XYZ file of C-alpha atoms in Angstrom:
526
model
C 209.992 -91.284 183.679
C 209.621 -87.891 185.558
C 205.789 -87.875 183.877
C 204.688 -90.592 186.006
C 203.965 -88.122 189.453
C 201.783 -85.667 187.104
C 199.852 -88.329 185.243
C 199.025 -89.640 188.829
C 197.834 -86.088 190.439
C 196.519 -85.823 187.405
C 194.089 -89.616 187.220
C 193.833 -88.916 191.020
C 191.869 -85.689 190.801
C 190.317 -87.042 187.921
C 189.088 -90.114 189.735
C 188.134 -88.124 192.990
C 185.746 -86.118 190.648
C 184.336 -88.862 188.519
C 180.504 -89.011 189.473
C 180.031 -85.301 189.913
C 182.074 -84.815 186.228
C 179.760 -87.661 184.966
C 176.882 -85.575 186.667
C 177.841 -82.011 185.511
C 178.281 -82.918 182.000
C 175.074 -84.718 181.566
C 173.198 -81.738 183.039
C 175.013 -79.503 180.829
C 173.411 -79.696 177.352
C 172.122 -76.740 176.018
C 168.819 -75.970 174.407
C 170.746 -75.261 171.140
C 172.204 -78.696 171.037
C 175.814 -77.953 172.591
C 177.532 -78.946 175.336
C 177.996 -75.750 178.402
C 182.380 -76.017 178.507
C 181.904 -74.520 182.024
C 180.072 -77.057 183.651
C 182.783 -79.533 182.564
C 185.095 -78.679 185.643
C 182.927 -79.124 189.022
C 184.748 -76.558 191.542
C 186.424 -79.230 193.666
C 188.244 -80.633 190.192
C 189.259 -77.162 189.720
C 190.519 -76.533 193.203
C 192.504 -79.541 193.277
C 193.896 -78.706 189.924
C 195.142 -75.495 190.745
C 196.473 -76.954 194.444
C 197.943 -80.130 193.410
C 202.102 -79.804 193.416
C 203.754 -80.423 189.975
C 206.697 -83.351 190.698
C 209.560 -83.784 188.194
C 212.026 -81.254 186.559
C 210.128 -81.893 182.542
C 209.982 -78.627 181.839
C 207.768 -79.522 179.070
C 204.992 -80.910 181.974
C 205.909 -77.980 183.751
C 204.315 -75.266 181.213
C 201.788 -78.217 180.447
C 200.710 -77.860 183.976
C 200.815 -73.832 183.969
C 198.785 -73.836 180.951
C 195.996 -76.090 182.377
C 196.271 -73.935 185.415
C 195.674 -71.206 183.995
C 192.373 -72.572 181.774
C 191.513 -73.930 185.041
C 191.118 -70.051 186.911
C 189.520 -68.877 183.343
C 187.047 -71.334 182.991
C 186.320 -71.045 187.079
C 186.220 -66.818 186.437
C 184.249 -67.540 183.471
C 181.417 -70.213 185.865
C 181.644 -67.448 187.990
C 180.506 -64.407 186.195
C 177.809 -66.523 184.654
C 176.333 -67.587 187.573
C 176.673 -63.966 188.805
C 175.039 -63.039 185.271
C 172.175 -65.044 186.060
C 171.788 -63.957 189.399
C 171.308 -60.384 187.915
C 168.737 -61.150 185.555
C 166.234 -63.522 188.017
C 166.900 -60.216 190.229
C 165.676 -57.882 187.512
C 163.190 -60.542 185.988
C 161.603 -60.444 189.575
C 161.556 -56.244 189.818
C 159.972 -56.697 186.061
C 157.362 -58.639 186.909
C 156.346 -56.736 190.548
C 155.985 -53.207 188.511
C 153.952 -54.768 185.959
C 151.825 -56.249 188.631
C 151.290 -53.186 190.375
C 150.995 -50.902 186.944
C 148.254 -53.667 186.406
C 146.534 -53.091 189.712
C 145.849 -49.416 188.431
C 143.499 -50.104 186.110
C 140.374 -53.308 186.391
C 141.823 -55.762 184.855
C 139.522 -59.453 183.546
C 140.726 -62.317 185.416
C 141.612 -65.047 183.215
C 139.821 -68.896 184.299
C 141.981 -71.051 186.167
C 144.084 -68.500 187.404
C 144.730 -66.637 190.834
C 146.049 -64.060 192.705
C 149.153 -62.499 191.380
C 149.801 -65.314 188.437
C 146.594 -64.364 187.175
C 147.371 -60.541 187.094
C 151.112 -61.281 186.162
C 149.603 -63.296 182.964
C 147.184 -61.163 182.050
C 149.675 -58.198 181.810
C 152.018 -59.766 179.465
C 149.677 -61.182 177.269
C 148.465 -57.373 176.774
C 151.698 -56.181 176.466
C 152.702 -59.036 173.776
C 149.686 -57.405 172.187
C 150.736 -53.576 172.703
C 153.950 -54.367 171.158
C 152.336 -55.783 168.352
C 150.104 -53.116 167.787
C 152.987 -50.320 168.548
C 155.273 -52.025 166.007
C 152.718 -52.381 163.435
C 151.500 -49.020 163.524
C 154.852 -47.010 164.093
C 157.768 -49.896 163.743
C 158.191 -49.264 160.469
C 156.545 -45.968 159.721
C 158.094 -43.333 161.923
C 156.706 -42.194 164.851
C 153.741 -42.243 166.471
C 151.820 -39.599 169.024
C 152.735 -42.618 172.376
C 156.165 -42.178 171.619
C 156.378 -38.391 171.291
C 153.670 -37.671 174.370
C 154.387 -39.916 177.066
C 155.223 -38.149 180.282
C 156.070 -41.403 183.258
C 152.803 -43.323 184.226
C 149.692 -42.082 184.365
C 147.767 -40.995 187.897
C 145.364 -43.370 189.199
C 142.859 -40.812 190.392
C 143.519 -38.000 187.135
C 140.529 -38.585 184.805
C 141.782 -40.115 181.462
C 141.223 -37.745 178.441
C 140.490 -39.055 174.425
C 143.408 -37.065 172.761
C 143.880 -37.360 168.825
C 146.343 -39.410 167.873
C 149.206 -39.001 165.211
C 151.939 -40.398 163.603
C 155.460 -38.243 162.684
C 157.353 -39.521 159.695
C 160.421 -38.750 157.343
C 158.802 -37.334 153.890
C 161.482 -36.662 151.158
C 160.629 -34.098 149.502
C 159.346 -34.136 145.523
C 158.512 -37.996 145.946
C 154.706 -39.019 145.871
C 154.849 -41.943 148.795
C 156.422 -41.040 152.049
C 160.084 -42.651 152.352
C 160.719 -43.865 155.512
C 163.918 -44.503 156.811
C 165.564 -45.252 160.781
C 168.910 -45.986 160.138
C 171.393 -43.211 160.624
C 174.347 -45.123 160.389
C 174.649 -48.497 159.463
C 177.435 -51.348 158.596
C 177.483 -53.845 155.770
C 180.711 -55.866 154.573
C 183.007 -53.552 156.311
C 181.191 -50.479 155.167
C 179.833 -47.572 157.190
C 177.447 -45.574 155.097
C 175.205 -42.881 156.413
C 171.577 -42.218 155.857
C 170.660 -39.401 153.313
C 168.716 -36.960 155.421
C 169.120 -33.633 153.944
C 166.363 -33.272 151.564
C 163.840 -34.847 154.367
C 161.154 -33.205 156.325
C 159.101 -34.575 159.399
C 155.288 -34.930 158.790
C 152.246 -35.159 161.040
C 149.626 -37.212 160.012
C 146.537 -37.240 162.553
C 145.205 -41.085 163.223
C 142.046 -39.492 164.947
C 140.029 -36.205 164.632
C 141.646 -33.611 166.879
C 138.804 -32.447 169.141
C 140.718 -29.962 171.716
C 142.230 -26.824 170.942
C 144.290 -24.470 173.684
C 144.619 -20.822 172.257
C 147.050 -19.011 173.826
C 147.330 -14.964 172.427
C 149.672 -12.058 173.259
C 148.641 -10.041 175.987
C 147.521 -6.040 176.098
C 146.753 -6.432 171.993
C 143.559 -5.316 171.123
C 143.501 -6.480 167.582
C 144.961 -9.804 169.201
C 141.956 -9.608 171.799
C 139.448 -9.182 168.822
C 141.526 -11.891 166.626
C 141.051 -14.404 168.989
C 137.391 -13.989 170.066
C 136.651 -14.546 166.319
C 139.004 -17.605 165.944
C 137.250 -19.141 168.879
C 133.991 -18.251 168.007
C 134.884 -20.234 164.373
C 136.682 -22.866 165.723
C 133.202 -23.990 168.421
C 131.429 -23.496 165.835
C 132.639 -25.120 162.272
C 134.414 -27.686 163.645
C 132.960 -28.322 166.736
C 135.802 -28.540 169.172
C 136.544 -27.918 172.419
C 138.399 -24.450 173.763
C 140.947 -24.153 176.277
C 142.038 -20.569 176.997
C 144.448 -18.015 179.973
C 142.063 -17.596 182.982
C 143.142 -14.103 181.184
C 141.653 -14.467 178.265
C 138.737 -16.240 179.407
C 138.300 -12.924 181.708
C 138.539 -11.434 178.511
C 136.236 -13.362 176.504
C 133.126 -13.566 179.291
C 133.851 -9.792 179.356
C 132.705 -9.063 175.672
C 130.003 -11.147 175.881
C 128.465 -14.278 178.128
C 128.394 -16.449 174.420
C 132.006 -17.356 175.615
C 130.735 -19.701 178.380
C 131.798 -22.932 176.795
C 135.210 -21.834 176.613
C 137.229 -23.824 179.203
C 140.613 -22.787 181.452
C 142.376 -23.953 184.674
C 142.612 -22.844 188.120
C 146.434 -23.668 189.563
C 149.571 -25.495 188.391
C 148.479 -28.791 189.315
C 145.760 -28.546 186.615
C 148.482 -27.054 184.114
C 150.930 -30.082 184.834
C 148.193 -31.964 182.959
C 147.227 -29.755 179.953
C 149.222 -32.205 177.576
C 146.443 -35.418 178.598
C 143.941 -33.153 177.288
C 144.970 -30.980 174.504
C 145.681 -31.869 170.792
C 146.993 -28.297 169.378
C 148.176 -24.996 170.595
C 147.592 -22.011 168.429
C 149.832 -19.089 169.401
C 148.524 -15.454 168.235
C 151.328 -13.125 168.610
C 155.628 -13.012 168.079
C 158.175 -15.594 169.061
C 157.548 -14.189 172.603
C 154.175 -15.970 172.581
C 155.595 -19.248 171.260
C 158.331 -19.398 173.788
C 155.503 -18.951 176.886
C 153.494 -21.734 174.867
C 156.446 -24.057 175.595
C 156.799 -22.712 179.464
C 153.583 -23.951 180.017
C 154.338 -27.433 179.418
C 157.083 -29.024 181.586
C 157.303 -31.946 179.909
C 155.539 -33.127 176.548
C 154.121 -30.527 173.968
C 151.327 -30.857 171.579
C 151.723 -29.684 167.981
C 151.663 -25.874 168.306
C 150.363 -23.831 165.290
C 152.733 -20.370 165.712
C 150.490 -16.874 163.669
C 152.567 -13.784 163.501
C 151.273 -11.296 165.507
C 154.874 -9.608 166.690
C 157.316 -7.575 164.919
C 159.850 -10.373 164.278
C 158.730 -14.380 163.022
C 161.633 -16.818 163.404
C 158.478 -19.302 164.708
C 155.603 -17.959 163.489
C 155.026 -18.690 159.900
C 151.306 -18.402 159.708
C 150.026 -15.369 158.951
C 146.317 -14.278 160.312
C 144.639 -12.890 157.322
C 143.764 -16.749 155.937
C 144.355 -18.339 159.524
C 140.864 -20.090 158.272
C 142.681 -21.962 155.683
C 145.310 -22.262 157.568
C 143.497 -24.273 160.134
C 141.427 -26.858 157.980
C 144.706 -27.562 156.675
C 146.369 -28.180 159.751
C 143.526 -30.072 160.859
C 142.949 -31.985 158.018
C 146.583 -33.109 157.303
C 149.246 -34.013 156.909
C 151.525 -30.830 157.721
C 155.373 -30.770 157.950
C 156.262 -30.368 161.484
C 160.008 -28.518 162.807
C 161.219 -30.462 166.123
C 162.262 -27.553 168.340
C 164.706 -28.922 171.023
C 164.553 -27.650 174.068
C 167.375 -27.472 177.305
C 167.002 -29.012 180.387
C 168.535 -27.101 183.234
C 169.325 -27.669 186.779
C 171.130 -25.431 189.244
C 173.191 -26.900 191.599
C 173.861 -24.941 194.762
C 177.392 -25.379 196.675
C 175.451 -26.977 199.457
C 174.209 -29.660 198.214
C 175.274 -33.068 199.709
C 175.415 -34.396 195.873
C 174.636 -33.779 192.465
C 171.453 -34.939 192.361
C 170.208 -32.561 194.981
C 169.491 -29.833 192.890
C 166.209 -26.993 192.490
C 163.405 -27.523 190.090
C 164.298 -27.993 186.534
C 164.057 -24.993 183.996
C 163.251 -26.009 180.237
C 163.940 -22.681 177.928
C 163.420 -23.036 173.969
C 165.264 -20.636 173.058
C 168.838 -19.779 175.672
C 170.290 -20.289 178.710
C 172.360 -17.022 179.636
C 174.894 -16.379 182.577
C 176.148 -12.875 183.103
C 177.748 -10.877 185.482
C 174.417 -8.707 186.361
C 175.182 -4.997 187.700
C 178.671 -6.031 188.838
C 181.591 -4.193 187.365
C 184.007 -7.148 187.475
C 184.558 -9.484 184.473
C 182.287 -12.941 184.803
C 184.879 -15.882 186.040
C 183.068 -18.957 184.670
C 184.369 -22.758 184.527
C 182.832 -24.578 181.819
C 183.061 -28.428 181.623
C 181.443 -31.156 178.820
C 180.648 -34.442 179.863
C 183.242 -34.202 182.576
C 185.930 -33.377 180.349
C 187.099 -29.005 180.667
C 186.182 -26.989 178.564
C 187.689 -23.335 179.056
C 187.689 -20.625 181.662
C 185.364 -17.735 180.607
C 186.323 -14.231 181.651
C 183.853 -11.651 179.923
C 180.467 -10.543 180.191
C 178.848 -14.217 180.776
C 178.052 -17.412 178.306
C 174.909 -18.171 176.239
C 174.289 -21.776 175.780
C 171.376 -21.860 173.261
C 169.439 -24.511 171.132
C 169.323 -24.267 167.333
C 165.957 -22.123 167.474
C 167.523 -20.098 169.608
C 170.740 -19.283 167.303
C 169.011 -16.207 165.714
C 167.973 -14.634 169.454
C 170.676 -13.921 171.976
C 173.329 -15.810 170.770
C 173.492 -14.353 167.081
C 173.569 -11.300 168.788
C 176.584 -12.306 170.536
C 178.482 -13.407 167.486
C 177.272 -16.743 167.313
C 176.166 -18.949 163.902
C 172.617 -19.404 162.978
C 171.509 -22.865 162.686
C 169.024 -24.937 161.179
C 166.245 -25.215 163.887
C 166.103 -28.897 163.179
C 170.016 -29.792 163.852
C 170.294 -31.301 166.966
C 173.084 -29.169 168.989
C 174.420 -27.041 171.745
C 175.803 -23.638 171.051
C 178.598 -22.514 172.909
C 178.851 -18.275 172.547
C 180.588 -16.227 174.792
C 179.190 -12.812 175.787
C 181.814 -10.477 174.916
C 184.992 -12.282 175.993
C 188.069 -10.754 177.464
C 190.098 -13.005 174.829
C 190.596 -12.425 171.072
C 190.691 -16.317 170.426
C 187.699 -17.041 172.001
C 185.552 -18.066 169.206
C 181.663 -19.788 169.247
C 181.384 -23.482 169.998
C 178.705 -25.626 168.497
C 178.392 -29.033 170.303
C 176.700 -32.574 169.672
C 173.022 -32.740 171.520
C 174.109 -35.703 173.734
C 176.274 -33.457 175.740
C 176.087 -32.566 179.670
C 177.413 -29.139 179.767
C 178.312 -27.615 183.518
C 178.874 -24.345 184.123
C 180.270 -23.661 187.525
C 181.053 -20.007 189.202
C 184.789 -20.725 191.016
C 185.607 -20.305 194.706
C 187.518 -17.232 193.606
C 185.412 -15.279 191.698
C 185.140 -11.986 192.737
C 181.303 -11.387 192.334
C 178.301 -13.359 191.618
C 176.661 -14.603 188.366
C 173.499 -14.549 187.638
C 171.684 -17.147 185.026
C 168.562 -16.220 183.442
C 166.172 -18.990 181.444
C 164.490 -17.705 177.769
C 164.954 -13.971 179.506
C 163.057 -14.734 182.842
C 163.393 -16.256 185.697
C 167.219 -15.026 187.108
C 168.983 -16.925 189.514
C 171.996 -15.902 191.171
C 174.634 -18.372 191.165
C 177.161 -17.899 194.133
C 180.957 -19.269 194.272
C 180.715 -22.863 194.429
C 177.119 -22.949 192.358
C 176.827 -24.440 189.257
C 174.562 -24.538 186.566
C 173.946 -28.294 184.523
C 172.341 -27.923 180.986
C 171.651 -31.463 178.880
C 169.299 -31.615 176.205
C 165.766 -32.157 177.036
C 163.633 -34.888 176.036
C 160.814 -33.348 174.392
C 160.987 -30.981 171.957
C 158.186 -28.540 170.866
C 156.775 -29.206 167.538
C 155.874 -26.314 165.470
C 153.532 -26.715 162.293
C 155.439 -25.685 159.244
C 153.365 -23.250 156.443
C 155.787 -24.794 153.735
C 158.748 -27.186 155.619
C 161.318 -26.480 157.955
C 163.874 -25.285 156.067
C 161.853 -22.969 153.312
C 160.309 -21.496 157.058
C 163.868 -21.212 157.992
C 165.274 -19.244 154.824
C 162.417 -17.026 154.853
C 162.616 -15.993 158.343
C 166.407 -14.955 158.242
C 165.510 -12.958 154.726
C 162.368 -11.219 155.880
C 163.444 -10.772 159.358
C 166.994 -10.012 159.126
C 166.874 -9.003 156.108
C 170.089 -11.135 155.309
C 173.034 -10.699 152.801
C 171.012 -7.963 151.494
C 172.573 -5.699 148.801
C 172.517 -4.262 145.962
C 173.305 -6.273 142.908
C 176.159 -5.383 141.062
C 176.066 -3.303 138.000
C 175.895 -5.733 134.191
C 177.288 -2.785 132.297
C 180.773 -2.019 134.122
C 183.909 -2.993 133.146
C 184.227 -7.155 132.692
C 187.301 -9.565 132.163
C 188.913 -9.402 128.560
């Protein structure tokens, strides 16, 4: 029979590998009971498989003998990229286990008996953070979440002085029930079913965990009603709830000024100091317009405390409060719980034509309200090359581009043409600045988006980019301007809820669909 050569490579190779087969397959069982298919071929059996020469003319054997080729390369592939698999995660188990270590040597740790050196310091870290993780899940795992989440800015500096802040806890409150509802899932899948969660009638709400104990006031400058506004608020706040002041070198100028009472009241001397205002502050309370709001969120380049927005200014899009009962106001906001509005806030990096790559760019700029590129005092039309996640997006020719957040839609961009949007829908509008093109309509775009805005090679003139109104940049052919969505927004107390703040800033402030009703005694429908 023409089978005879093939059985024999085959019992050949199968002999030659006997004891390490026999070896590999009794080290292969599995902690779940079943046997590891991939350790069944030791890498000499498969080598000789896929080298030993098929004899005969069976055509039959002959795709036999493919086939087990061919399971012979998978399964070797597949030993492989498991090996290489495990490789990866001893490699990353091993960086895990260093950083712990050394975020462990930041702070005096107990030694545990028995134990020495690194293993001791190694142990004792992840029994704390098997505890941590308890704690975390317990208190915001199921509940929303909490002030750790929301507030953490990277690790903590060894030689900054650690500050008590007040915690809190954020959470999804449907409106007109008694208990909070809480609910995580946006999108789920069950028995070949995708249902979305029901999020419209929903507001966020702060709940405070511990007593807040450190206010920042931040007011409008050259106001003297604003000057004698906050000298009272700060003179009620020391002294009927007892907390701690934070103030403008300004306005502690201001306060000391009036009288030396002010003396408690506490400020900061350079940037370094405000890089760290978040450790040590609870709330911000804003007196004055959406102007003094957006310079509340400058301050802070990366996490924000709940800020407390009073209108002071001629327009309120972000200042609900009003000043005349800011007393109530306060023990309510203090007391809690409040609804809160998420403002997201851009993230933007400029990118100059000599850099080496992309990640070689200037400081990072986080505006609240807009990001706008123009054509500044040149007379020529803006040439602008606009790109999402990689993919192009048009070629503006016009008087610039205003990429804005949702709080932003009633600023610049509504002024442009653009839509106004909820403050709490997570996006990225797109709105040309009068465009040279009758098509060229307003784009609003998903928040996970990484828009780039580059000035071409043969632009005629420069463009310049300015950041919440301040701050211009001139952007040169070949520079380009990346805007993503930052990761901390700026949460603004809410008198009623986001969207009843919402309604009734558009109505009082831009006074909208206004008319006239329409007469009940004309002519009607037969």
């Amino acid at each position: 029979m023409t089978s005879m050569p093939f059985a024999k490579g085959v019992t050949s190779s199968r002999e030659a590998t006997a004891d390490k087969g026999e070896a590999s397959i009794s080290c292969s069982q599995q902690e779940n009971g079943f046997i590891n298919s991939f350790s069944l071929f030791s890498e000499k059996a498969v080598d000789e498989l896929l080298q030993s020469p098929v004899q005969g003319t069976d055509e039959h054997l002959i795709e036999f003998s493919e086939a087990m080729r061919t399971v012979a390369k998978a399964l070797r592939r597949a030993a492989e990229g498991k090996a290489s698999a495990q490789a990866e995660a001893a490699e990353w188990r091993r960086k895990y286990e260093l950083e712990r270590a050394r975020n462990l040597q930041l702070e005096p740790k107990e030694q545990l008996p028995g134990q020495h050196g690194d293993d001791a310091i190694i142990e004792n870290l992840i029994n704390q953070n098997n505890k941590a993780n308890g704690k975390f899940l317990n208190c915001c795992g199921r509940n929303g979440i909490c002030s750790h989440e929301v507030l953490r800015d990277g690790e903590p500096d060894s030689n900054s002085k650690m500050v008590r802040k007040a915690s809190f806890k954020l959470s999804w409150r449907c409106k007109g029930e008694q208990s909070d509802q809480h609910k995580h899932d946006i999108v789920s899948f069950e028995r070949g079913n995708i249902t979305t969660a029901e999020r419209s009638s929903k507001q966020i709400s702060l709940k405070w965990e511990s007593r807040p104990q450190t206010v920042l006031v931040m007011t409008k400058p050259n106001s003297i009603s604003v000057r004698i506004l906050c000298a009272e608020m700060v003179r009620w706040l020391r002294e009927q709830k007892n907390m701690d002041i934070y103030v403008e070198p300004r306005v502690r100028v201001e306060l000391l000024t009036e009288s030396s009472y002010f003396n408690f009241v506490q400020t900061w001397k350079d940037d370094k100091e405000v890089l760290l205002l978040h450790t040590k502050v609870d709330l911000v309370v804003t007196l004055g317009g959406d102007g003094t709001v957006l310079w509340a969120a400058s301050m802070f380049k990366g996490p924000v405390p709940p800020v407390v927005p009073f209108s002071l200014g001629s327009l309120g899009f972000m200042t609900p409060f009003h000043t005349e009962n800011y007393r109530e106001c306060l023990n309510q906001v203090l007391k809690g719980p409040i609804s809160i509005t998420l403002r997201h806030r851009l993230q933007c990096h400029v990118i100059r034509d000599a850099a080496k790559n992309e990640y070689e760019t200037e400081e990072p700029i986080l505006v609240l309200n807009e990001v706008t590129i123009d054509r500044g005092i040149s007379s020529y039309l803006t040439n602008l090359e606009c790109y999402c996640d990689n993919s192009f997006v048009t070629s503006v020719q016009g008087d610039g581009l205003i990429l804005s957040t949702t709080s932003g839609s009633t600023a610049y961009s509504l002024a442009a043409g653009g839509s106004m949007v909820h403050p709490q829908v997570p996006g990225i509008l797109f709105t040309p600045i009068c465009p040279h093109s009758l098509s060229f309509r307003p784009l609003i775009l998903p928040e996970h988006v990484t828009l780039r805005v580059q000035v071409p090679f043969n632009s005629r003139g420069h463009a310049w980019a300015s950041f919440d109104g301040k701050d211009r940049k001139q952007l040169a052919a070949g520079d380009a301007l990346v805007c993503s969505m930052a990761p901390w927004p700026v949460p603004t107390a809410c008198q009623v809820d986001s969207t009843g703040d919402f309604l009734r800033s558009i109505h009082e402030g831009l006074h909208w669909n206004l008319r006239k009703t329409q007469s009940f005694d004309g002519p009607r429908e037969s």
